[in-house]
Amino acid sequence: MRPELPLVERWFSAEQIEDGLTLLWEPHIAGFFVSNAWHVRGRDRDLLVDTANGIGDLRGEITPFADGRQILAVATHEHFDHMGGLHAFDERLCHPADAAGVRDPYAVASFPEDWPPGLAEEIRAYGYEPPGRLLAAVPSRTFDEASWRTPPAEPTSLLEEGDVLDLGDRAFEILHVPGHTAGSIALWEASSGTLFTGDAFYVDDAMMFEDLEAGVASLRRMRDLPVRLVLGGHGPVVDGDRFRAAIDAELAARGA
Ligand SMILES: [Zn+2]
Ligand SMILES: [Zn+2]
Protein backbone atom coordinates (compact mmCIF):
# COMPACT_ATOMS: atom_id res chain seq x y z
CA MET A 1 0.00 0.00 0.00
CA ARG A 2 1.19 3.46 -0.82
CA PRO A 3 0.72 5.96 1.96
CA GLU A 4 -2.03 8.49 1.36
CA LEU A 5 -0.78 11.95 0.53
CA PRO A 6 -1.80 15.06 2.44
CA LEU A 7 -4.14 17.58 0.82
CA VAL A 8 -2.73 21.10 0.50
CA GLU A 9 -4.90 24.20 0.39
CA ARG A 10 -2.68 26.03 -2.08
CA TRP A 11 -0.77 24.06 -4.66
CA PHE A 12 1.47 26.92 -5.78
CA SER A 13 3.78 29.15 -3.85
CA ALA A 14 4.21 32.70 -5.14
CA GLU A 15 6.85 35.36 -4.66
CA GLN A 16 6.80 38.87 -6.06
CA ILE A 17 10.15 39.54 -7.75
CA GLU A 18 9.41 43.15 -8.65
CA ASP A 19 6.33 45.23 -9.30
CA GLY A 20 4.16 43.32 -11.75
CA LEU A 21 6.39 40.23 -11.87
CA THR A 22 5.56 37.16 -9.81
CA LEU A 23 7.25 33.77 -9.63
CA LEU A 24 5.04 30.73 -9.03
CA TRP A 25 6.27 27.23 -8.30
CA GLU A 26 5.09 23.89 -6.93
CA PRO A 27 6.63 23.10 -3.53
CA HIS A 28 4.89 19.73 -3.10
CA ILE A 29 6.63 17.76 -5.84
CA ALA A 30 10.02 16.08 -6.15
CA GLY A 31 12.80 18.63 -6.61
CA PHE A 32 13.82 17.63 -10.11
CA PHE A 33 10.35 18.46 -11.42
CA VAL A 34 10.01 21.88 -9.78
CA SER A 35 9.99 24.63 -12.40
CA ASN A 36 9.38 28.36 -12.57
CA ALA A 37 6.19 29.91 -13.93
CA TRP A 38 6.32 33.69 -14.34
CA HIS A 39 3.34 36.04 -14.29
CA VAL A 40 3.84 39.50 -15.82
CA ARG A 41 1.13 42.07 -15.30
CA GLY A 42 0.40 44.25 -18.31
CA ARG A 43 -1.86 47.24 -18.79
CA ASP A 44 -4.05 45.58 -21.41
CA ARG A 45 -3.19 41.90 -21.04
CA ASP A 46 -0.97 39.70 -18.93
CA LEU A 47 1.76 37.27 -19.78
CA LEU A 48 2.40 33.86 -18.23
CA VAL A 49 5.79 32.39 -19.11
CA ASP A 50 5.57 28.62 -18.59
CA THR A 51 2.86 26.77 -16.76
CA ALA A 52 4.56 24.23 -14.46
CA ASN A 53 3.56 20.54 -14.46
CA GLY A 54 -0.21 20.76 -14.79
CA ILE A 55 -1.00 19.16 -11.42
CA GLY A 56 -2.67 21.99 -9.51
CA ASP A 57 -5.01 24.72 -10.75
CA LEU A 58 -2.61 27.33 -12.13
CA ARG A 59 -5.36 29.24 -13.91
CA GLY A 60 -7.26 29.62 -10.66
CA GLU A 61 -4.06 30.77 -8.98
CA ILE A 62 -3.38 33.38 -11.68
CA THR A 63 -6.92 34.70 -11.96
CA PRO A 64 -6.68 37.14 -9.01
CA PHE A 65 -3.39 38.51 -10.39
CA ALA A 66 -4.88 39.03 -13.86
CA ASP A 67 -7.95 40.90 -12.58
CA GLY A 68 -10.00 40.12 -15.67
CA ARG A 69 -7.29 40.82 -18.25
CA GLN A 70 -6.53 38.37 -21.03
CA ILE A 71 -3.65 36.03 -20.22
CA LEU A 72 -1.16 35.06 -22.91
CA ALA A 73 0.17 31.71 -21.71
CA VAL A 74 3.48 30.76 -23.31
CA ALA A 75 5.41 27.49 -23.20
CA THR A 76 9.12 28.29 -23.61
CA HIS A 77 9.48 24.71 -24.90
CA GLU A 78 7.76 21.36 -25.11
CA HIS A 79 8.95 19.78 -21.86
CA PHE A 80 6.33 18.54 -19.40
CA ASP A 81 7.54 20.71 -16.52
CA HIS A 82 6.87 23.87 -18.57
CA MET A 83 3.77 23.10 -20.66
CA GLY A 84 1.83 20.94 -18.17
CA GLY A 85 -0.59 23.71 -17.19
CA LEU A 86 -0.94 25.26 -20.65
CA HIS A 87 -4.17 23.43 -21.54
CA ALA A 88 -6.12 25.40 -18.92
CA PHE A 89 -5.59 28.80 -20.59
CA ASP A 90 -7.49 30.35 -23.51
CA GLU A 91 -4.37 31.69 -25.30
CA ARG A 92 -1.77 28.90 -25.64
CA LEU A 93 1.43 29.86 -27.38
CA CYS A 94 4.63 28.05 -28.34
CA HIS A 95 7.18 27.86 -31.15
CA PRO A 96 6.16 25.74 -34.17
CA ALA A 97 9.17 23.42 -33.77
CA ASP A 98 7.89 22.35 -30.33
CA ALA A 99 4.17 22.39 -31.16
CA ALA A 100 4.01 18.62 -31.75
CA GLY A 101 5.60 18.06 -28.34
CA VAL A 102 3.04 20.33 -26.69
CA ARG A 103 0.16 18.51 -28.40
CA ASP A 104 1.59 15.11 -27.51
CA PRO A 105 3.92 15.67 -24.57
CA TYR A 106 6.36 13.36 -22.94
CA ALA A 107 3.72 12.35 -20.40
CA VAL A 108 5.00 12.04 -16.88
CA ALA A 109 3.15 10.22 -14.08
CA SER A 110 3.56 10.26 -10.33
CA PHE A 111 4.93 6.71 -10.03
CA PRO A 112 8.15 5.70 -11.82
CA GLU A 113 6.62 2.47 -13.15
CA ASP A 114 4.25 4.66 -15.20
CA TRP A 115 6.93 6.99 -16.54
CA PRO A 116 7.83 7.05 -20.21
CA PRO A 117 10.94 4.99 -20.95
CA GLY A 118 14.20 6.86 -20.43
CA LEU A 119 13.01 9.43 -17.91
CA ALA A 120 14.89 7.92 -14.96
CA GLU A 121 18.10 7.90 -17.04
CA GLU A 122 17.48 11.50 -18.05
CA ILE A 123 17.05 12.55 -14.42
CA ARG A 124 20.35 10.85 -13.57
CA ALA A 125 22.00 12.65 -16.48
CA TYR A 126 21.04 15.91 -14.77
CA GLY A 127 22.76 14.66 -11.61
CA TYR A 128 19.59 13.84 -9.65
CA GLU A 129 18.46 10.56 -8.14
CA PRO A 130 15.04 9.67 -9.59
CA PRO A 131 12.35 10.06 -6.91
CA GLY A 132 10.06 7.18 -5.97
CA ARG A 133 7.04 9.41 -6.37
CA LEU A 134 6.51 12.73 -8.17
CA LEU A 135 3.92 14.04 -5.72
CA ALA A 136 4.37 14.78 -2.02
CA ALA A 137 0.78 16.04 -1.62
CA VAL A 138 -2.39 16.32 -3.67
CA PRO A 139 -4.05 19.57 -4.80
CA SER A 140 -7.62 18.40 -4.19
CA ARG A 141 -9.53 15.44 -2.74
CA THR A 142 -10.75 14.51 -6.22
CA PHE A 143 -7.26 14.48 -7.76
CA ASP A 144 -6.42 10.93 -8.89
CA GLU A 145 -2.70 10.50 -8.48
CA ALA A 146 -2.56 7.05 -10.11
CA SER A 147 -4.17 8.12 -13.38
CA TRP A 148 -2.66 11.60 -13.64
CA ARG A 149 -0.44 12.22 -16.67
CA THR A 150 1.01 15.42 -18.15
CA PRO A 151 -2.00 17.02 -19.89
CA PRO A 152 -1.58 17.79 -23.60
CA ALA A 153 -2.41 21.23 -24.98
CA GLU A 154 -3.42 22.46 -28.43
CA PRO A 155 -1.56 25.69 -29.24
CA THR A 156 -3.86 28.54 -30.32
CA SER A 157 -1.04 30.56 -31.96
CA LEU A 158 2.57 29.89 -32.84
CA LEU A 159 5.42 32.22 -31.92
CA GLU A 160 8.24 32.85 -34.35
CA GLU A 161 11.52 34.67 -34.03
CA GLY A 162 10.84 38.41 -33.91
CA ASP A 163 7.19 38.21 -32.89
CA VAL A 164 6.24 40.67 -30.15
CA LEU A 165 3.84 40.04 -27.29
CA ASP A 166 2.39 43.47 -26.57
CA LEU A 167 0.92 43.84 -23.09
CA GLY A 168 0.05 47.52 -23.58
CA ASP A 169 2.71 49.09 -21.40
CA ARG A 170 5.27 46.32 -21.83
CA ALA A 171 6.33 44.29 -24.85
CA PHE A 172 8.35 41.09 -25.13
CA GLU A 173 10.14 40.00 -28.27
CA ILE A 174 10.40 36.31 -29.10
CA LEU A 175 13.94 35.03 -29.58
CA HIS A 176 14.25 31.56 -31.08
CA VAL A 177 17.03 29.96 -29.02
CA PRO A 178 17.19 26.31 -30.14
CA GLY A 179 19.47 23.75 -28.52
CA HIS A 180 17.73 22.51 -25.36
CA THR A 181 14.88 21.68 -27.73
CA ALA A 182 14.40 22.65 -31.39
CA GLY A 183 11.60 25.07 -30.52
CA SER A 184 13.01 26.69 -27.37
CA ILE A 185 12.24 30.40 -27.13
CA ALA A 186 13.34 33.24 -24.88
CA LEU A 187 11.31 36.39 -24.26
CA TRP A 188 13.21 39.67 -24.26
CA GLU A 189 12.16 43.15 -23.19
CA ALA A 190 14.96 45.52 -24.20
CA SER A 191 13.50 48.56 -22.39
CA SER A 192 13.81 46.83 -19.01
CA GLY A 193 16.64 44.41 -19.78
CA THR A 194 14.39 41.50 -18.79
CA LEU A 195 15.02 38.06 -20.29
CA PHE A 196 12.99 34.89 -19.78
CA THR A 197 15.16 31.98 -20.89
CA GLY A 198 13.17 28.81 -20.21
CA ASP A 199 15.70 25.96 -20.18
CA ALA A 200 17.98 27.54 -22.79
CA PHE A 201 20.04 28.61 -19.77
CA TYR A 202 20.54 27.19 -16.26
CA VAL A 203 22.52 28.86 -13.55
CA ASP A 204 23.02 26.11 -10.96
CA ASP A 205 22.88 22.94 -13.07
CA ALA A 206 24.76 21.76 -16.13
CA MET A 207 22.93 22.97 -19.22
CA MET A 208 21.29 20.28 -21.33
CA PHE A 209 21.17 20.47 -25.10
CA GLU A 210 19.56 18.13 -27.63
CA ASP A 211 21.65 20.01 -30.19
CA LEU A 212 24.88 21.23 -28.63
CA GLU A 213 25.98 23.39 -31.54
CA ALA A 214 22.65 25.19 -31.65
CA GLY A 215 22.61 25.54 -27.86
CA VAL A 216 26.05 27.12 -27.83
CA ALA A 217 25.02 29.57 -30.55
CA SER A 218 21.91 30.46 -28.55
CA LEU A 219 23.99 31.06 -25.41
CA ARG A 220 26.32 33.36 -27.35
CA ARG A 221 23.38 35.26 -28.75
CA MET A 222 21.77 35.78 -25.33
CA ARG A 223 25.11 36.73 -23.80
CA ASP A 224 25.34 39.72 -26.14
CA LEU A 225 22.06 41.20 -24.91
CA PRO A 226 22.18 44.10 -22.40
CA VAL A 227 20.52 41.91 -19.79
CA ARG A 228 19.61 43.21 -16.33
CA LEU A 229 17.32 40.49 -15.00
CA VAL A 230 17.27 36.83 -16.04
CA LEU A 231 14.26 34.66 -15.24
CA GLY A 232 14.94 31.04 -16.07
CA GLY A 233 12.93 27.86 -16.23
CA HIS A 234 14.48 26.57 -12.99
CA GLY A 235 16.56 28.01 -10.19
CA PRO A 236 17.03 31.52 -8.90
CA VAL A 237 16.66 34.94 -10.46
CA VAL A 238 20.05 36.15 -11.64
CA ASP A 239 21.44 39.50 -12.73
CA GLY A 240 23.33 40.23 -15.93
CA ASP A 241 26.78 39.72 -14.45
CA ARG A 242 25.96 36.29 -13.07
CA PHE A 243 24.21 35.39 -16.33
CA ARG A 244 27.24 36.23 -18.44
CA ALA A 245 29.62 34.51 -16.00
CA ALA A 246 27.52 31.32 -16.07
CA ILE A 247 27.47 31.33 -19.88
CA ASP A 248 31.21 31.92 -20.04
CA ALA A 249 31.79 29.00 -17.66
CA GLU A 250 29.48 26.77 -19.69
CA LEU A 251 31.17 27.68 -22.98
CA ALA A 252 34.60 27.11 -21.46
CA ALA A 253 33.56 23.73 -20.00
CA ARG A 254 32.37 22.65 -23.45
CA GLY A 255 35.48 23.99 -25.15
CA ALA A 256 33.31 26.35 -27.20
ZN1 LIG B 1 13.39 21.54 -20.58
ZN1 LIG C 1 12.70 22.33 -17.31
Coordinates of C-alpha atoms and ligand atoms in Angstrom, one line a residue:
M1 CA 0.0 0.0 0.0
R2 CA 1.2 3.5 -0.8
P3 CA 0.7 6.0 2.0
E4 CA -2.0 8.5 1.4
L5 CA -0.8 11.9 0.5
P6 CA -1.8 15.1 2.4
L7 CA -4.1 17.6 0.8
V8 CA -2.7 21.1 0.5
E9 CA -4.9 24.2 0.4
R10 CA -2.7 26.0 -2.1
W11 CA -0.8 24.1 -4.7
F12 CA 1.5 26.9 -5.8
S13 CA 3.8 29.2 -3.8
A14 CA 4.2 32.7 -5.1
E15 CA 6.8 35.4 -4.7
Q16 CA 6.8 38.9 -6.1
I17 CA 10.2 39.5 -7.7
E18 CA 9.4 43.2 -8.6
D19 CA 6.3 45.2 -9.3
G20 CA 4.2 43.3 -11.7
L21 CA 6.4 40.2 -11.9
T22 CA 5.6 37.2 -9.8
L23 CA 7.3 33.8 -9.6
L24 CA 5.0 30.7 -9.0
W25 CA 6.3 27.2 -8.3
E26 CA 5.1 23.9 -6.9
P27 CA 6.6 23.1 -3.5
H28 CA 4.9 19.7 -3.1
I29 CA 6.6 17.8 -5.8
A30 CA 10.0 16.1 -6.2
G31 CA 12.8 18.6 -6.6
F32 CA 13.8 17.6 -10.1
F33 CA 10.3 18.5 -11.4
V34 CA 10.0 21.9 -9.8
S35 CA 10.0 24.6 -12.4
N36 CA 9.4 28.4 -12.6
A37 CA 6.2 29.9 -13.9
W38 CA 6.3 33.7 -14.3
H39 CA 3.3 36.0 -14.3
V40 CA 3.8 39.5 -15.8
R41 CA 1.1 42.1 -15.3
G42 CA 0.4 44.2 -18.3
R43 CA -1.9 47.2 -18.8
D44 CA -4.1 45.6 -21.4
R45 CA -3.2 41.9 -21.0
D46 CA -1.0 39.7 -18.9
L47 CA 1.8 37.3 -19.8
L48 CA 2.4 33.9 -18.2
V49 CA 5.8 32.4 -19.1
D50 CA 5.6 28.6 -18.6
T51 CA 2.9 26.8 -16.8
A52 CA 4.6 24.2 -14.5
N53 CA 3.6 20.5 -14.5
G54 CA -0.2 20.8 -14.8
I55 CA -1.0 19.2 -11.4
G56 CA -2.7 22.0 -9.5
D57 CA -5.0 24.7 -10.8
L58 CA -2.6 27.3 -12.1
R59 CA -5.4 29.2 -13.9
G60 CA -7.3 29.6 -10.7
E61 CA -4.1 30.8 -9.0
I62 CA -3.4 33.4 -11.7
T63 CA -6.9 34.7 -12.0
P64 CA -6.7 37.1 -9.0
F65 CA -3.4 38.5 -10.4
A66 CA -4.9 39.0 -13.9
D67 CA -7.9 40.9 -12.6
G68 CA -10.0 40.1 -15.7
R69 CA -7.3 40.8 -18.3
Q70 CA -6.5 38.4 -21.0
I71 CA -3.6 36.0 -20.2
L72 CA -1.2 35.1 -22.9
A73 CA 0.2 31.7 -21.7
V74 CA 3.5 30.8 -23.3
A75 CA 5.4 27.5 -23.2
T76 CA 9.1 28.3 -23.6
H77 CA 9.5 24.7 -24.9
E78 CA 7.8 21.4 -25.1
H79 CA 9.0 19.8 -21.9
F80 CA 6.3 18.5 -19.4
D81 CA 7.5 20.7 -16.5
H82 CA 6.9 23.9 -18.6
M83 CA 3.8 23.1 -20.7
G84 CA 1.8 20.9 -18.2
G85 CA -0.6 23.7 -17.2
L86 CA -0.9 25.3 -20.6
H87 CA -4.2 23.4 -21.5
A88 CA -6.1 25.4 -18.9
F89 CA -5.6 28.8 -20.6
D90 CA -7.5 30.3 -23.5
E91 CA -4.4 31.7 -25.3
R92 CA -1.8 28.9 -25.6
L93 CA 1.4 29.9 -27.4
C94 CA 4.6 28.1 -28.3
H95 CA 7.2 27.9 -31.1
P96 CA 6.2 25.7 -34.2
A97 CA 9.2 23.4 -33.8
D98 CA 7.9 22.4 -30.3
A99 CA 4.2 22.4 -31.2
A100 CA 4.0 18.6 -31.7
G101 CA 5.6 18.1 -28.3
V102 CA 3.0 20.3 -26.7
R103 CA 0.2 18.5 -28.4
D104 CA 1.6 15.1 -27.5
P105 CA 3.9 15.7 -24.6
Y106 CA 6.4 13.4 -22.9
A107 CA 3.7 12.4 -20.4
V108 CA 5.0 12.0 -16.9
A109 CA 3.2 10.2 -14.1
S110 CA 3.6 10.3 -10.3
F111 CA 4.9 6.7 -10.0
P112 CA 8.1 5.7 -11.8
E113 CA 6.6 2.5 -13.2
D114 CA 4.3 4.7 -15.2
W115 CA 6.9 7.0 -16.5
P116 CA 7.8 7.1 -20.2
P117 CA 10.9 5.0 -21.0
G118 CA 14.2 6.9 -20.4
L119 CA 13.0 9.4 -17.9
A120 CA 14.9 7.9 -15.0
E121 CA 18.1 7.9 -17.0
E122 CA 17.5 11.5 -18.0
I123 CA 17.1 12.5 -14.4
R124 CA 20.4 10.8 -13.6
A125 CA 22.0 12.6 -16.5
Y126 CA 21.0 15.9 -14.8
G127 CA 22.8 14.7 -11.6
Y128 CA 19.6 13.8 -9.6
E129 CA 18.5 10.6 -8.1
P130 CA 15.0 9.7 -9.6
P131 CA 12.4 10.1 -6.9
G132 CA 10.1 7.2 -6.0
R133 CA 7.0 9.4 -6.4
L134 CA 6.5 12.7 -8.2
L135 CA 3.9 14.0 -5.7
A136 CA 4.4 14.8 -2.0
A137 CA 0.8 16.0 -1.6
V138 CA -2.4 16.3 -3.7
P139 CA -4.0 19.6 -4.8
S140 CA -7.6 18.4 -4.2
R141 CA -9.5 15.4 -2.7
T142 CA -10.8 14.5 -6.2
F143 CA -7.3 14.5 -7.8
D144 CA -6.4 10.9 -8.9
E145 CA -2.7 10.5 -8.5
A146 CA -2.6 7.0 -10.1
S147 CA -4.2 8.1 -13.4
W148 CA -2.7 11.6 -13.6
R149 CA -0.4 12.2 -16.7
T150 CA 1.0 15.4 -18.2
P151 CA -2.0 17.0 -19.9
P152 CA -1.6 17.8 -23.6
A153 CA -2.4 21.2 -25.0
E154 CA -3.4 22.5 -28.4
P155 CA -1.6 25.7 -29.2
T156 CA -3.9 28.5 -30.3
S157 CA -1.0 30.6 -32.0
L158 CA 2.6 29.9 -32.8
L159 CA 5.4 32.2 -31.9
E160 CA 8.2 32.8 -34.4
E161 CA 11.5 34.7 -34.0
G162 CA 10.8 38.4 -33.9
D163 CA 7.2 38.2 -32.9
V164 CA 6.2 40.7 -30.2
L165 CA 3.8 40.0 -27.3
D166 CA 2.4 43.5 -26.6
L167 CA 0.9 43.8 -23.1
G168 CA 0.0 47.5 -23.6
D169 CA 2.7 49.1 -21.4
R170 CA 5.3 46.3 -21.8
A171 CA 6.3 44.3 -24.9
F172 CA 8.4 41.1 -25.1
E173 CA 10.1 40.0 -28.3
I174 CA 10.4 36.3 -29.1
L175 CA 13.9 35.0 -29.6
H176 CA 14.2 31.6 -31.1
V177 CA 17.0 30.0 -29.0
P178 CA 17.2 26.3 -30.1
G179 CA 19.5 23.8 -28.5
H180 CA 17.7 22.5 -25.4
T181 CA 14.9 21.7 -27.7
A182 CA 14.4 22.6 -31.4
G183 CA 11.6 25.1 -30.5
S184 CA 13.0 26.7 -27.4
I185 CA 12.2 30.4 -27.1
A186 CA 13.3 33.2 -24.9
L187 CA 11.3 36.4 -24.3
W188 CA 13.2 39.7 -24.3
E189 CA 12.2 43.1 -23.2
A190 CA 15.0 45.5 -24.2
S191 CA 13.5 48.6 -22.4
S192 CA 13.8 46.8 -19.0
G193 CA 16.6 44.4 -19.8
T194 CA 14.4 41.5 -18.8
L195 CA 15.0 38.1 -20.3
F196 CA 13.0 34.9 -19.8
T197 CA 15.2 32.0 -20.9
G198 CA 13.2 28.8 -20.2
D199 CA 15.7 26.0 -20.2
A200 CA 18.0 27.5 -22.8
F201 CA 20.0 28.6 -19.8
Y202 CA 20.5 27.2 -16.3
V203 CA 22.5 28.9 -13.6
D204 CA 23.0 26.1 -11.0
D205 CA 22.9 22.9 -13.1
A206 CA 24.8 21.8 -16.1
M207 CA 22.9 23.0 -19.2
M208 CA 21.3 20.3 -21.3
F209 CA 21.2 20.5 -25.1
E210 CA 19.6 18.1 -27.6
D211 CA 21.6 20.0 -30.2
L212 CA 24.9 21.2 -28.6
E213 CA 26.0 23.4 -31.5
A214 CA 22.6 25.2 -31.7
G215 CA 22.6 25.5 -27.9
V216 CA 26.1 27.1 -27.8
A217 CA 25.0 29.6 -30.5
S218 CA 21.9 30.5 -28.5
L219 CA 24.0 31.1 -25.4
R220 CA 26.3 33.4 -27.3
R221 CA 23.4 35.3 -28.7
M222 CA 21.8 35.8 -25.3
R223 CA 25.1 36.7 -23.8
D224 CA 25.3 39.7 -26.1
L225 CA 22.1 41.2 -24.9
P226 CA 22.2 44.1 -22.4
V227 CA 20.5 41.9 -19.8
R228 CA 19.6 43.2 -16.3
L229 CA 17.3 40.5 -15.0
V230 CA 17.3 36.8 -16.0
L231 CA 14.3 34.7 -15.2
G232 CA 14.9 31.0 -16.1
G233 CA 12.9 27.9 -16.2
H234 CA 14.5 26.6 -13.0
G235 CA 16.6 28.0 -10.2
P236 CA 17.0 31.5 -8.9
V237 CA 16.7 34.9 -10.5
V238 CA 20.1 36.2 -11.6
D239 CA 21.4 39.5 -12.7
G240 CA 23.3 40.2 -15.9
D241 CA 26.8 39.7 -14.5
R242 CA 26.0 36.3 -13.1
F243 CA 24.2 35.4 -16.3
R244 CA 27.2 36.2 -18.4
A245 CA 29.6 34.5 -16.0
A246 CA 27.5 31.3 -16.1
I247 CA 27.5 31.3 -19.9
D248 CA 31.2 31.9 -20.0
A249 CA 31.8 29.0 -17.7
E250 CA 29.5 26.8 -19.7
L251 CA 31.2 27.7 -23.0
A252 CA 34.6 27.1 -21.5
A253 CA 33.6 23.7 -20.0
R254 CA 32.4 22.7 -23.4
G255 CA 35.5 24.0 -25.2
A256 CA 33.3 26.4 -27.2
Ligands
ZN1 ZN 13.4 21.5 -20.6
ZN2 ZN 12.7 22.3 -17.3

